[in-house]
Tab-separated table of N, CA and C and ligand atoms in Angstrom:
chain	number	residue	atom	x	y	z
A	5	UNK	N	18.361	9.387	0.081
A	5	UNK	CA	18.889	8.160	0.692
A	5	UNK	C	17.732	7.221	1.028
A	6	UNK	N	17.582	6.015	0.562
A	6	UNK	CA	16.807	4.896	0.666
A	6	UNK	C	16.624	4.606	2.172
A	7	UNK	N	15.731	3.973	2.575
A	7	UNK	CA	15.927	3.080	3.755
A	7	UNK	C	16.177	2.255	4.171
A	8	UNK	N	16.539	1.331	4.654
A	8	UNK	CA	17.390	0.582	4.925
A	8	UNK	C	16.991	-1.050	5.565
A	9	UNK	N	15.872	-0.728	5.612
A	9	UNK	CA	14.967	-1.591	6.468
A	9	UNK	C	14.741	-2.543	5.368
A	10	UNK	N	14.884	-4.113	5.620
A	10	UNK	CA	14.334	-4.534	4.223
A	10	UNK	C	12.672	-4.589	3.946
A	11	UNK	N	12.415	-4.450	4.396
A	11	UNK	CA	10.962	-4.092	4.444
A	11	UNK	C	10.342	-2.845	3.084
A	12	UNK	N	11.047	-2.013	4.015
A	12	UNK	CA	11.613	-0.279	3.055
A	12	UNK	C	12.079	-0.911	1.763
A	13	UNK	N	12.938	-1.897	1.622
A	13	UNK	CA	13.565	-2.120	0.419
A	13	UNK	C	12.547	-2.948	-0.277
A	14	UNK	N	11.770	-3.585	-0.128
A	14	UNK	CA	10.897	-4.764	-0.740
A	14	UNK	C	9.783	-3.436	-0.997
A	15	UNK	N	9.622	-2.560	-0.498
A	15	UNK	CA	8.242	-1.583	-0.543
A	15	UNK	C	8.866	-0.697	-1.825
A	16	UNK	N	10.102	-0.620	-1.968
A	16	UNK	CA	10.749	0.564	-2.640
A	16	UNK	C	11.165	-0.419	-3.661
A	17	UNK	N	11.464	-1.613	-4.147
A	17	UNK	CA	11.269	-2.076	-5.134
A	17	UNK	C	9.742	-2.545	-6.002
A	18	UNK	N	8.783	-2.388	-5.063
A	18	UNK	CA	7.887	-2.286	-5.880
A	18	UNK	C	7.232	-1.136	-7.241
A	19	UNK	N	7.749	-0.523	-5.849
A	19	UNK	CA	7.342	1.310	-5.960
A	19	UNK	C	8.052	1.437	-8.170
A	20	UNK	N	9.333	0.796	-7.769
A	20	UNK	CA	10.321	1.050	-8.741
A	20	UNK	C	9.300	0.277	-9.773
A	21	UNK	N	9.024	-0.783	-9.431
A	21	UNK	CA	8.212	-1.679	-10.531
A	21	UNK	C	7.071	-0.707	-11.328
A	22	UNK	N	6.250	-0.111	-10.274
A	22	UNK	CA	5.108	0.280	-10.746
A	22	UNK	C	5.629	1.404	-11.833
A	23	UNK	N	6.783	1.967	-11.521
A	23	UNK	CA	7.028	2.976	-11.946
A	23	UNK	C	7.544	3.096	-13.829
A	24	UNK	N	8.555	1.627	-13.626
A	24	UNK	CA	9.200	1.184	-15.335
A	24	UNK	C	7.479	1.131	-15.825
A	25	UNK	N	6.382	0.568	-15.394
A	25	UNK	CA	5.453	-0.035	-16.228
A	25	UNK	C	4.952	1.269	-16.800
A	26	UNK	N	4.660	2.588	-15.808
A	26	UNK	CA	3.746	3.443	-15.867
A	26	UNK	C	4.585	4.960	-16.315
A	27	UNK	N	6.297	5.015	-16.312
A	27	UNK	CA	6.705	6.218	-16.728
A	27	UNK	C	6.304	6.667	-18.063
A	28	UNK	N	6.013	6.030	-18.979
A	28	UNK	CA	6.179	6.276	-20.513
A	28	UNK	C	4.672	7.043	-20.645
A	29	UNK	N	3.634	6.867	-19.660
A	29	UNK	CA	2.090	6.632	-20.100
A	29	UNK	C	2.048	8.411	-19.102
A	30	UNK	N	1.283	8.568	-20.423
A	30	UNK	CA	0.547	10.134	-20.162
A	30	UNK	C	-0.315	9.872	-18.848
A	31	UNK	N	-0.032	11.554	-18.355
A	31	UNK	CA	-0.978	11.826	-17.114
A	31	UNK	C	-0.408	10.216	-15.720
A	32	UNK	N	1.076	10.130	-15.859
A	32	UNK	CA	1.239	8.996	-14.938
A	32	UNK	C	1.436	9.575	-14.099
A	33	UNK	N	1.686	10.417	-13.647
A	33	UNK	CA	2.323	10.845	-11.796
A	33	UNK	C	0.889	10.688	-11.130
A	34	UNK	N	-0.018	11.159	-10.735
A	34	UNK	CA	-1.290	10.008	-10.066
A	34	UNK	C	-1.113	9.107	-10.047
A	35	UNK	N	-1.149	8.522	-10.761
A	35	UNK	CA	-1.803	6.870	-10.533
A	35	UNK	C	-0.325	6.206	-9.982
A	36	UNK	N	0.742	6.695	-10.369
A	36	UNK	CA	1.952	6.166	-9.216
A	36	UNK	C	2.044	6.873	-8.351
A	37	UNK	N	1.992	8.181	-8.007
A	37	UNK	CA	1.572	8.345	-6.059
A	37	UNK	C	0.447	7.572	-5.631
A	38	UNK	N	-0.683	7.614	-6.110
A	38	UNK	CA	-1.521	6.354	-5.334
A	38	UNK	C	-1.028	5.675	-5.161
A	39	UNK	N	-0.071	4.649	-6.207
A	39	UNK	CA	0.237	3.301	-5.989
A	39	UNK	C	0.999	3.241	-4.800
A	40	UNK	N	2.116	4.548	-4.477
A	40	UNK	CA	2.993	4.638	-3.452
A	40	UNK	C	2.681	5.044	-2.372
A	41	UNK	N	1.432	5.937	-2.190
A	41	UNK	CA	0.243	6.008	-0.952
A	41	UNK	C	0.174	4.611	-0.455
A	42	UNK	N	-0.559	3.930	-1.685
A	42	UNK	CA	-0.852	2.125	-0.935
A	42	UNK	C	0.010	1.482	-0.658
A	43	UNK	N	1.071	1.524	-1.232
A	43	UNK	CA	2.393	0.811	-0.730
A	43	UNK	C	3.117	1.163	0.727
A	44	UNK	N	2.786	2.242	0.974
A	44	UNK	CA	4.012	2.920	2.557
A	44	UNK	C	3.036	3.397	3.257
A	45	UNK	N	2.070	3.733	2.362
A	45	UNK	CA	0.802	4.369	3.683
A	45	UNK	C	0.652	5.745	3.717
A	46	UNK	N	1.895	6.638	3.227
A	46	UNK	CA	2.207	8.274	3.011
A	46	UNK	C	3.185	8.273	2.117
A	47	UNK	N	3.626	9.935	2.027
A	47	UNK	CA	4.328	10.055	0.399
A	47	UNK	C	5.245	11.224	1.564
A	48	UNK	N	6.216	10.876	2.290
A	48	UNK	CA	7.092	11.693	2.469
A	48	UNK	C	8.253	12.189	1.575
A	49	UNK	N	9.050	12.936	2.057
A	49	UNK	CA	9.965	13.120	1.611
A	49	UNK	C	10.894	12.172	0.195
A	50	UNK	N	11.689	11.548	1.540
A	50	UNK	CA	12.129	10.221	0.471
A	50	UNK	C	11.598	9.702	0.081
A	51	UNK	N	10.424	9.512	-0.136
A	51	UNK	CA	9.229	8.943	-1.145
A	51	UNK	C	9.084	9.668	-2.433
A	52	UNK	N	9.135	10.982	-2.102
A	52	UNK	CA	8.466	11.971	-3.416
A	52	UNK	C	9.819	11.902	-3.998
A	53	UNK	N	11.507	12.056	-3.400
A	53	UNK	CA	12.702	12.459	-3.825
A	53	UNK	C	12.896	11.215	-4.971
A	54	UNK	N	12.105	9.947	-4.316
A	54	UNK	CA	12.432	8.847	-5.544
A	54	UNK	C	11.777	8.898	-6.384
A	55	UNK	N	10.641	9.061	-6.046
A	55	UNK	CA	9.485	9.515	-7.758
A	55	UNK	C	10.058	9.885	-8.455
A	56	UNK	N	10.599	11.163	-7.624
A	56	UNK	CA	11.133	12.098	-8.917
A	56	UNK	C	12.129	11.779	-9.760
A	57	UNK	N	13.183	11.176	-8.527
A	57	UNK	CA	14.720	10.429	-9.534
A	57	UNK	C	14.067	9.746	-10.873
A	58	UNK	N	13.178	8.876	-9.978
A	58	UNK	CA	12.747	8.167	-11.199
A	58	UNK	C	12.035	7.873	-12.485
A	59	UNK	N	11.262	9.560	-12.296
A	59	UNK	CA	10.009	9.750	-13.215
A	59	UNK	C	10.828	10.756	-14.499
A	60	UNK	N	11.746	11.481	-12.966
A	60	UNK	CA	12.299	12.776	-13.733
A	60	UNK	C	11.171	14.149	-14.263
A	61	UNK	N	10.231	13.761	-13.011
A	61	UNK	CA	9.080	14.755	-12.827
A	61	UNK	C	9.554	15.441	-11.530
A	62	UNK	N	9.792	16.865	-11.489
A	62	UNK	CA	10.234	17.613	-10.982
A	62	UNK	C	9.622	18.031	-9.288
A	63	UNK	N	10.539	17.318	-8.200
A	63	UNK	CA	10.294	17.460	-6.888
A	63	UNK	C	8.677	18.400	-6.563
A	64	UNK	N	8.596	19.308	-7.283
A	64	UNK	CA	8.085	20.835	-6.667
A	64	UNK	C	6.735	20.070	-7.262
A	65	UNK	N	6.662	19.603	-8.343
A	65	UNK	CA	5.588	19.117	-8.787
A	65	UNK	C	4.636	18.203	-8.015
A	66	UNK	N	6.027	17.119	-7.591
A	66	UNK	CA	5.239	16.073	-6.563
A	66	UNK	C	5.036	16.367	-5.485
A	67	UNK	N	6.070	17.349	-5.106
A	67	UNK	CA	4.940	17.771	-3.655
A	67	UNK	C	3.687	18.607	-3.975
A	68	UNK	N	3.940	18.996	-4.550
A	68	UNK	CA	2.186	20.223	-5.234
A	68	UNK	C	1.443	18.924	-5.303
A	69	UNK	N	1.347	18.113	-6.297
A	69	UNK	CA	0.442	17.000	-6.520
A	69	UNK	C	0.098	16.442	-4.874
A	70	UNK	N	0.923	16.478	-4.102
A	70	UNK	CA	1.033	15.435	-2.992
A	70	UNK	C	0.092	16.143	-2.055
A	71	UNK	N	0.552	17.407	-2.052
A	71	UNK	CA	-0.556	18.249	-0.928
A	71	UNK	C	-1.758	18.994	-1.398
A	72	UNK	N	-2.259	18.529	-2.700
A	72	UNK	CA	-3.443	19.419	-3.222
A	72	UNK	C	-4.286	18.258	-3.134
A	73	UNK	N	-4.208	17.070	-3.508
A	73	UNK	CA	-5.277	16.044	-2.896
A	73	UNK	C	-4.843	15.548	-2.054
A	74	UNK	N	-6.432	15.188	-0.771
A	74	UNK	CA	-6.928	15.215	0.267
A	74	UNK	C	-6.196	13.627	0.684
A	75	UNK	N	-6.390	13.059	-0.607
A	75	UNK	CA	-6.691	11.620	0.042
A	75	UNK	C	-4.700	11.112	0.190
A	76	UNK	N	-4.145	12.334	-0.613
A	76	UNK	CA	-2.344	11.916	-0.480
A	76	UNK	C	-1.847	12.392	1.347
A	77	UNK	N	-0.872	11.536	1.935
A	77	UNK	CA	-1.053	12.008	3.426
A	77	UNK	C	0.730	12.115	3.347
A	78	UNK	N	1.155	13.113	3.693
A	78	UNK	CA	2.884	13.696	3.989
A	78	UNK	C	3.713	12.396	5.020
A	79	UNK	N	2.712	12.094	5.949
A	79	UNK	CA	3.701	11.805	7.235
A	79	UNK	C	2.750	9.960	7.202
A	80	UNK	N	3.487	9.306	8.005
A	80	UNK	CA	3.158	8.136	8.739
A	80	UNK	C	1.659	8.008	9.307
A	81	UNK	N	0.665	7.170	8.763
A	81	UNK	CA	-0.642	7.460	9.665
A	81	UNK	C	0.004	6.405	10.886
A	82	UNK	N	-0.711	6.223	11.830
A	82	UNK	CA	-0.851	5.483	13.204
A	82	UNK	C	-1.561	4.527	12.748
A	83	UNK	N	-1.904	3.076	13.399
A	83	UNK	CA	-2.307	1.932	13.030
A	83	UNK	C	-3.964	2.336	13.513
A	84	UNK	N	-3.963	3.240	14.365
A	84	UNK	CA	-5.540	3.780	14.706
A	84	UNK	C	-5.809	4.873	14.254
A	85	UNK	N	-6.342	5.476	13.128
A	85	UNK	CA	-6.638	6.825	13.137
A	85	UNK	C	-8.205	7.375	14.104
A	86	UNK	N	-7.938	8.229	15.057
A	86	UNK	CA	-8.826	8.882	15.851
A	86	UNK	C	-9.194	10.415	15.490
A	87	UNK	N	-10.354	9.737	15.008
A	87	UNK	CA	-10.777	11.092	14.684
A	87	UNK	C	-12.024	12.140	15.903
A	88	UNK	N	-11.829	13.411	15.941
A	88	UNK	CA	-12.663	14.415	17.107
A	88	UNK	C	-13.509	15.143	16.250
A	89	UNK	N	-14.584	15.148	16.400
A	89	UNK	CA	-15.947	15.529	15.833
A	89	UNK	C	-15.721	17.084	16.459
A	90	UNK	N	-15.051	18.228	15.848
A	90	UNK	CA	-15.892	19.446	15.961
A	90	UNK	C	-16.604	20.318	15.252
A	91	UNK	N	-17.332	19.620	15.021
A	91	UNK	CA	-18.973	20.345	14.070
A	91	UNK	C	-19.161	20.960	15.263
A	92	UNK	N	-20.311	21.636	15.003
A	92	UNK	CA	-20.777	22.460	15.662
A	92	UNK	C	-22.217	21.892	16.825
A	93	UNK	N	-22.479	20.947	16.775
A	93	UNK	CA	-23.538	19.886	17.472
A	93	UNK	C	-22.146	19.404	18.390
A	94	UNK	N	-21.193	19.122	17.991
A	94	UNK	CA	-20.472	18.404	18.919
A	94	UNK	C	-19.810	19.580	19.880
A	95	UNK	N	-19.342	20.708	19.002
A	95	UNK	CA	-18.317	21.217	19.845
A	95	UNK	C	-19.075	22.428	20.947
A	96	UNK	N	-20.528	22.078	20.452
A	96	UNK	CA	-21.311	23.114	21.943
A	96	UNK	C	-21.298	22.048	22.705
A	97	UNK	N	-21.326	20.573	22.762
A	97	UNK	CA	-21.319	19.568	23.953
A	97	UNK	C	-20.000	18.935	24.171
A	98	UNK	N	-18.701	20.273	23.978
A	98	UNK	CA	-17.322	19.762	24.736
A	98	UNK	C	-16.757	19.177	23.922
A	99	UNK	N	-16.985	19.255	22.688
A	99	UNK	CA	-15.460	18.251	21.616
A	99	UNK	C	-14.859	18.813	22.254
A	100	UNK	N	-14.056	19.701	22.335
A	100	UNK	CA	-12.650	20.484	22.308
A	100	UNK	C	-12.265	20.148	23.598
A	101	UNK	N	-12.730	19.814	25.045
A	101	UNK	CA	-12.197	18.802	25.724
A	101	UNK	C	-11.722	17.877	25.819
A	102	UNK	N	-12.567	17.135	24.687
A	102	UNK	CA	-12.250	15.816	24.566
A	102	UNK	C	-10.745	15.466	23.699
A	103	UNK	N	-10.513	16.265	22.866
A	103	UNK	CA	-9.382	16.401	21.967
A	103	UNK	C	-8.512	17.584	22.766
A	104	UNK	N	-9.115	17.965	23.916
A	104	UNK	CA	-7.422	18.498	24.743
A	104	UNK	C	-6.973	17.337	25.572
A	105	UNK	N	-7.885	16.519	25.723
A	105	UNK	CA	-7.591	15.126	26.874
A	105	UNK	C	-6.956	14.301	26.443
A	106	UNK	N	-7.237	14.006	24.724
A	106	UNK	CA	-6.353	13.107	24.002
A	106	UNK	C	-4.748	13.439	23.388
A	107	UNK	N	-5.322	14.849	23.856
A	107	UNK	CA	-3.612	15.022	23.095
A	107	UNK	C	-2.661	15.153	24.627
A	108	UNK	N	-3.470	15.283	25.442
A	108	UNK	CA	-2.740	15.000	26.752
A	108	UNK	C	-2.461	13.905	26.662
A	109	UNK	N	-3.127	13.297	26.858
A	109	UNK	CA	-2.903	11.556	27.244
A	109	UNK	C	-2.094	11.155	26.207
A	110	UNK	N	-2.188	11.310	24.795
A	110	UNK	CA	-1.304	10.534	23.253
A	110	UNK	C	-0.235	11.036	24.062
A	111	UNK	N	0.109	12.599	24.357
A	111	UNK	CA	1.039	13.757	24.396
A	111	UNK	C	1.661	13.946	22.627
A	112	UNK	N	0.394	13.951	22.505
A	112	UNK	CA	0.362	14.769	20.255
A	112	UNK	C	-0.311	15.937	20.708
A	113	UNK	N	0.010	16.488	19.059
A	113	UNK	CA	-1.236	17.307	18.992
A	113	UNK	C	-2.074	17.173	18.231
A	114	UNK	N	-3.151	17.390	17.942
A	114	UNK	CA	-3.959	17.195	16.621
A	114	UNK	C	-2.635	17.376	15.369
A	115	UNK	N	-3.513	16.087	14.384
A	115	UNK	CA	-2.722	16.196	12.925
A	115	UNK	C	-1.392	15.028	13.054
A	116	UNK	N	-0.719	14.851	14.616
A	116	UNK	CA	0.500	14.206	14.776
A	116	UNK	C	0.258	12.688	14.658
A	117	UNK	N	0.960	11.844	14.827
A	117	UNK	CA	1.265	10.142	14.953
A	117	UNK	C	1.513	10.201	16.637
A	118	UNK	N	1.495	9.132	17.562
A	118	UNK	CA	2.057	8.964	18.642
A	118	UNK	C	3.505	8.123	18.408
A	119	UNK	N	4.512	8.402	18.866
A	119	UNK	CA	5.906	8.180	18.896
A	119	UNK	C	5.428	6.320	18.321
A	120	UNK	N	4.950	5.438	18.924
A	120	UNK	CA	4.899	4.293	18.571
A	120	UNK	C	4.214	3.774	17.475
A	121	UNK	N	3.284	4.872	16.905
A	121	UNK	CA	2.688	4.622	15.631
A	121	UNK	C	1.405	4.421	15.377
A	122	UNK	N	0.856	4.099	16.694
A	122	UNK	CA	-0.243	3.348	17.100
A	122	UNK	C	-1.750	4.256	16.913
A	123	UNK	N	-1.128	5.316	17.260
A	123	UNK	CA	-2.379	6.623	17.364
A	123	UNK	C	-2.051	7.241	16.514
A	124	UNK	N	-3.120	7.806	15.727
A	124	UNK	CA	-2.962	9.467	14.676
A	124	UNK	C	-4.007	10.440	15.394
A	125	UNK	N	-4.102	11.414	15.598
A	125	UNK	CA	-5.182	12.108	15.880
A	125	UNK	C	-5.530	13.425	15.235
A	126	UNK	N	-6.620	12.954	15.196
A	126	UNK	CA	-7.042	13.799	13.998
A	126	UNK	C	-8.490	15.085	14.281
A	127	UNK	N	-9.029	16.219	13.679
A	127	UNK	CA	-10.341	16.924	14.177
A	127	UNK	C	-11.132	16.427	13.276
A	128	UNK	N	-12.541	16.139	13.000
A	128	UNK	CA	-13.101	16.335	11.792
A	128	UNK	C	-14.037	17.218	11.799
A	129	UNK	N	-15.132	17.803	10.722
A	129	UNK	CA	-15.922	18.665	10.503
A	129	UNK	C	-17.259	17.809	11.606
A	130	UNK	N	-17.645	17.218	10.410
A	130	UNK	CA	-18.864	16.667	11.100
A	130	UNK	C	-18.814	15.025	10.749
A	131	UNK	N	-19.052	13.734	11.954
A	131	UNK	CA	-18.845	12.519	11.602
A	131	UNK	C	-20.384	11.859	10.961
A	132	UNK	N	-21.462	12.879	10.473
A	132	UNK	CA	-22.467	12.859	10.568
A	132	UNK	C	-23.643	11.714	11.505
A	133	UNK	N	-23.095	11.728	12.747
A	133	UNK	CA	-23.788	11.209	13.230
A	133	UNK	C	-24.322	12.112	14.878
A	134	UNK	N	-24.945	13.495	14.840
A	134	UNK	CA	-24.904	14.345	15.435
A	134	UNK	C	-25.451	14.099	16.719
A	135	UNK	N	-26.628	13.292	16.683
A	135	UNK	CA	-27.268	13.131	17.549
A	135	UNK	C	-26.732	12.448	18.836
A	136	UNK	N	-25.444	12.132	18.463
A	136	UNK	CA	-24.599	11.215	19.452
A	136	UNK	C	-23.658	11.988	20.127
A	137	UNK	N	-23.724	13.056	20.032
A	137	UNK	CA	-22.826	15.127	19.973
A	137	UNK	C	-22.464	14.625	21.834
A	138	UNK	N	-21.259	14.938	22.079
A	138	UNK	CA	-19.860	14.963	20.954
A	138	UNK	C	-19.230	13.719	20.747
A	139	UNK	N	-18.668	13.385	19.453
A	139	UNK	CA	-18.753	12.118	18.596
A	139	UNK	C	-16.956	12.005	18.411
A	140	UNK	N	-16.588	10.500	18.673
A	140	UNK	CA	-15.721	10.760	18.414
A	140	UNK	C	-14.863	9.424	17.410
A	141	UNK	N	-13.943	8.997	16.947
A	141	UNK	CA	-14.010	7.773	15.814
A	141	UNK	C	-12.980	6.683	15.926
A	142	UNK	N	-12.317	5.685	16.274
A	142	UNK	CA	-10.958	5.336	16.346
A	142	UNK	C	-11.131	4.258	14.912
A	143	UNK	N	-11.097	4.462	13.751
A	143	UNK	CA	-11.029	3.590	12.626
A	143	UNK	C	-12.310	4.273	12.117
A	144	UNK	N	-12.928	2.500	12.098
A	144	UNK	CA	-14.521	2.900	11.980
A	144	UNK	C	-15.297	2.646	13.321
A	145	UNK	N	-15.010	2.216	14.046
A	145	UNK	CA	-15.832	2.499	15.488
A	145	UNK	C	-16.076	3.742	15.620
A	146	UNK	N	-17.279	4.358	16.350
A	146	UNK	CA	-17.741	5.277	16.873
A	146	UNK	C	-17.832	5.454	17.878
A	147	UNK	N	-17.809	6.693	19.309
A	147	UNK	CA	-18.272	6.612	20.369
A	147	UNK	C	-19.033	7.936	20.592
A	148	UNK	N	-20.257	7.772	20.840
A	148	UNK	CA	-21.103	8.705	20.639
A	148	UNK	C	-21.050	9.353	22.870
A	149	UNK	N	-21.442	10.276	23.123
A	149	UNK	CA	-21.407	11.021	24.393
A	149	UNK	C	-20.391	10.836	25.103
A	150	UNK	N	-19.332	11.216	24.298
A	150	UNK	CA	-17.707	11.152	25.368
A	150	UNK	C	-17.735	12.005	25.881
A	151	UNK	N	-17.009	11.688	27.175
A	151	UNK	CA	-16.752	12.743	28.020
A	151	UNK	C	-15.249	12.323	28.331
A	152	UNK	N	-14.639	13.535	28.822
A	152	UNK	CA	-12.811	13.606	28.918
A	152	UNK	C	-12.429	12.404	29.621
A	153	UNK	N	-13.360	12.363	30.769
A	153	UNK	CA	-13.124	10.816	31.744
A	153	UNK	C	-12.845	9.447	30.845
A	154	UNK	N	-13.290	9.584	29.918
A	154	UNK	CA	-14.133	8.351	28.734
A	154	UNK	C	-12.798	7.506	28.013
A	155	UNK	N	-12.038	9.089	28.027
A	155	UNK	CA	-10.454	8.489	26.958
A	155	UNK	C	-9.539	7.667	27.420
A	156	UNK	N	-9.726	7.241	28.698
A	156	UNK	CA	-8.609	6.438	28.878
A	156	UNK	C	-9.178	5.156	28.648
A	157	UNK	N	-10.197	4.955	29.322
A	157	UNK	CA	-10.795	3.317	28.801
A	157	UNK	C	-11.217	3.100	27.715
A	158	UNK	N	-11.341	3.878	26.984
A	158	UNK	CA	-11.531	3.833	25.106
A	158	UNK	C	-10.061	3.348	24.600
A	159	UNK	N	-9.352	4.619	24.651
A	159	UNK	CA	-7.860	3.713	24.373
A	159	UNK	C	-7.259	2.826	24.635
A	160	UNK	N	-7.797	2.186	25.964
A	160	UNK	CA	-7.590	0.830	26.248
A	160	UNK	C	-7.480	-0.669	25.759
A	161	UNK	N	-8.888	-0.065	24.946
A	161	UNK	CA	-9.356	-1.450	24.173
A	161	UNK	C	-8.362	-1.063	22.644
A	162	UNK	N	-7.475	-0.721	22.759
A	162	UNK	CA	-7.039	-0.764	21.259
A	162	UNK	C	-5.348	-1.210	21.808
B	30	LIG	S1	-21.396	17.734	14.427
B	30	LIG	FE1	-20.374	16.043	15.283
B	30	LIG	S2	-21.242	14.367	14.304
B	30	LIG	FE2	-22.177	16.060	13.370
């Protein structure tokens, strides 16, 4: 079932566009989930269910394709993605505080959206910028020596 939103509908007629140009052409299911990554932002459900109607490339496929590369995302990102530095430089100087404070405060958990869309929160390995331990990211901003106190006036400014 489509969505309903015309928004959804103007996004899902594109989707359809990219799709007449590119069904016939070998090796196409990539390069139209990207296109439908860039178009909605993620490849949920009713996203992959229309591929498929429309490719007639088999559900199981597009989700396999969908969750074996990194850069395809299942769910809704947030208009901020926040990312928590726990490398190992960060997480001997308290990451894991800092990302129990945020998922308090979002009330997510790591990996989730916040109900309004606004926040994603996310762990990462290392933001390679160690020396700033513990590091943490909202986009491309950085904030290098957070402390749990730190998260509410950080989220502020967004
Ligand atoms: S370990 Fe956190 S930035 Fe490198």
């Amino acid at each position: 079932m489509l969505t309903d939103t015309n928004t959804g509908d103007k996004k899902f007629e594109k989707l359809s566009e990219i799709i007449s140009e590119k069904r016939d052409q070998q090796g196409m299911l990539l390069p139209i989930l990207q296109e439908a990554q860039n178009i909605f932002g993620y490849l949920d459900e009713e996203i992959q269910l229309y591929i498929s109607e429309k490719t007639g490339v088999p559900l199981t496929t597009i989700y396999g394709v969908s969750t074996f590369y990194s850069q395809f995302t299942l769910k809704p990102k947030g208009q901020y993605r926040i990312e928590v530095c726990l490398g190992t430089a960060c997480y001997v100087k308290g990451a894991q505080a800092i990302l129990d404070e945020l998922e308090k405060v979002l009330k997510v958990n790591v990996g989730q959206t916040t109900k309004d869309g606004k926040f994603s929160l996310n762990a990462a390995r290392c933001l390679g910028c160690c020396g700033l331990a513990p590091v943490m990211k909202i986009n491309d901003e950085v904030f290098g020596a957070v402390k749990p106190s730190d998260i509410k006036n950080i989220l502020k400014r967004y």
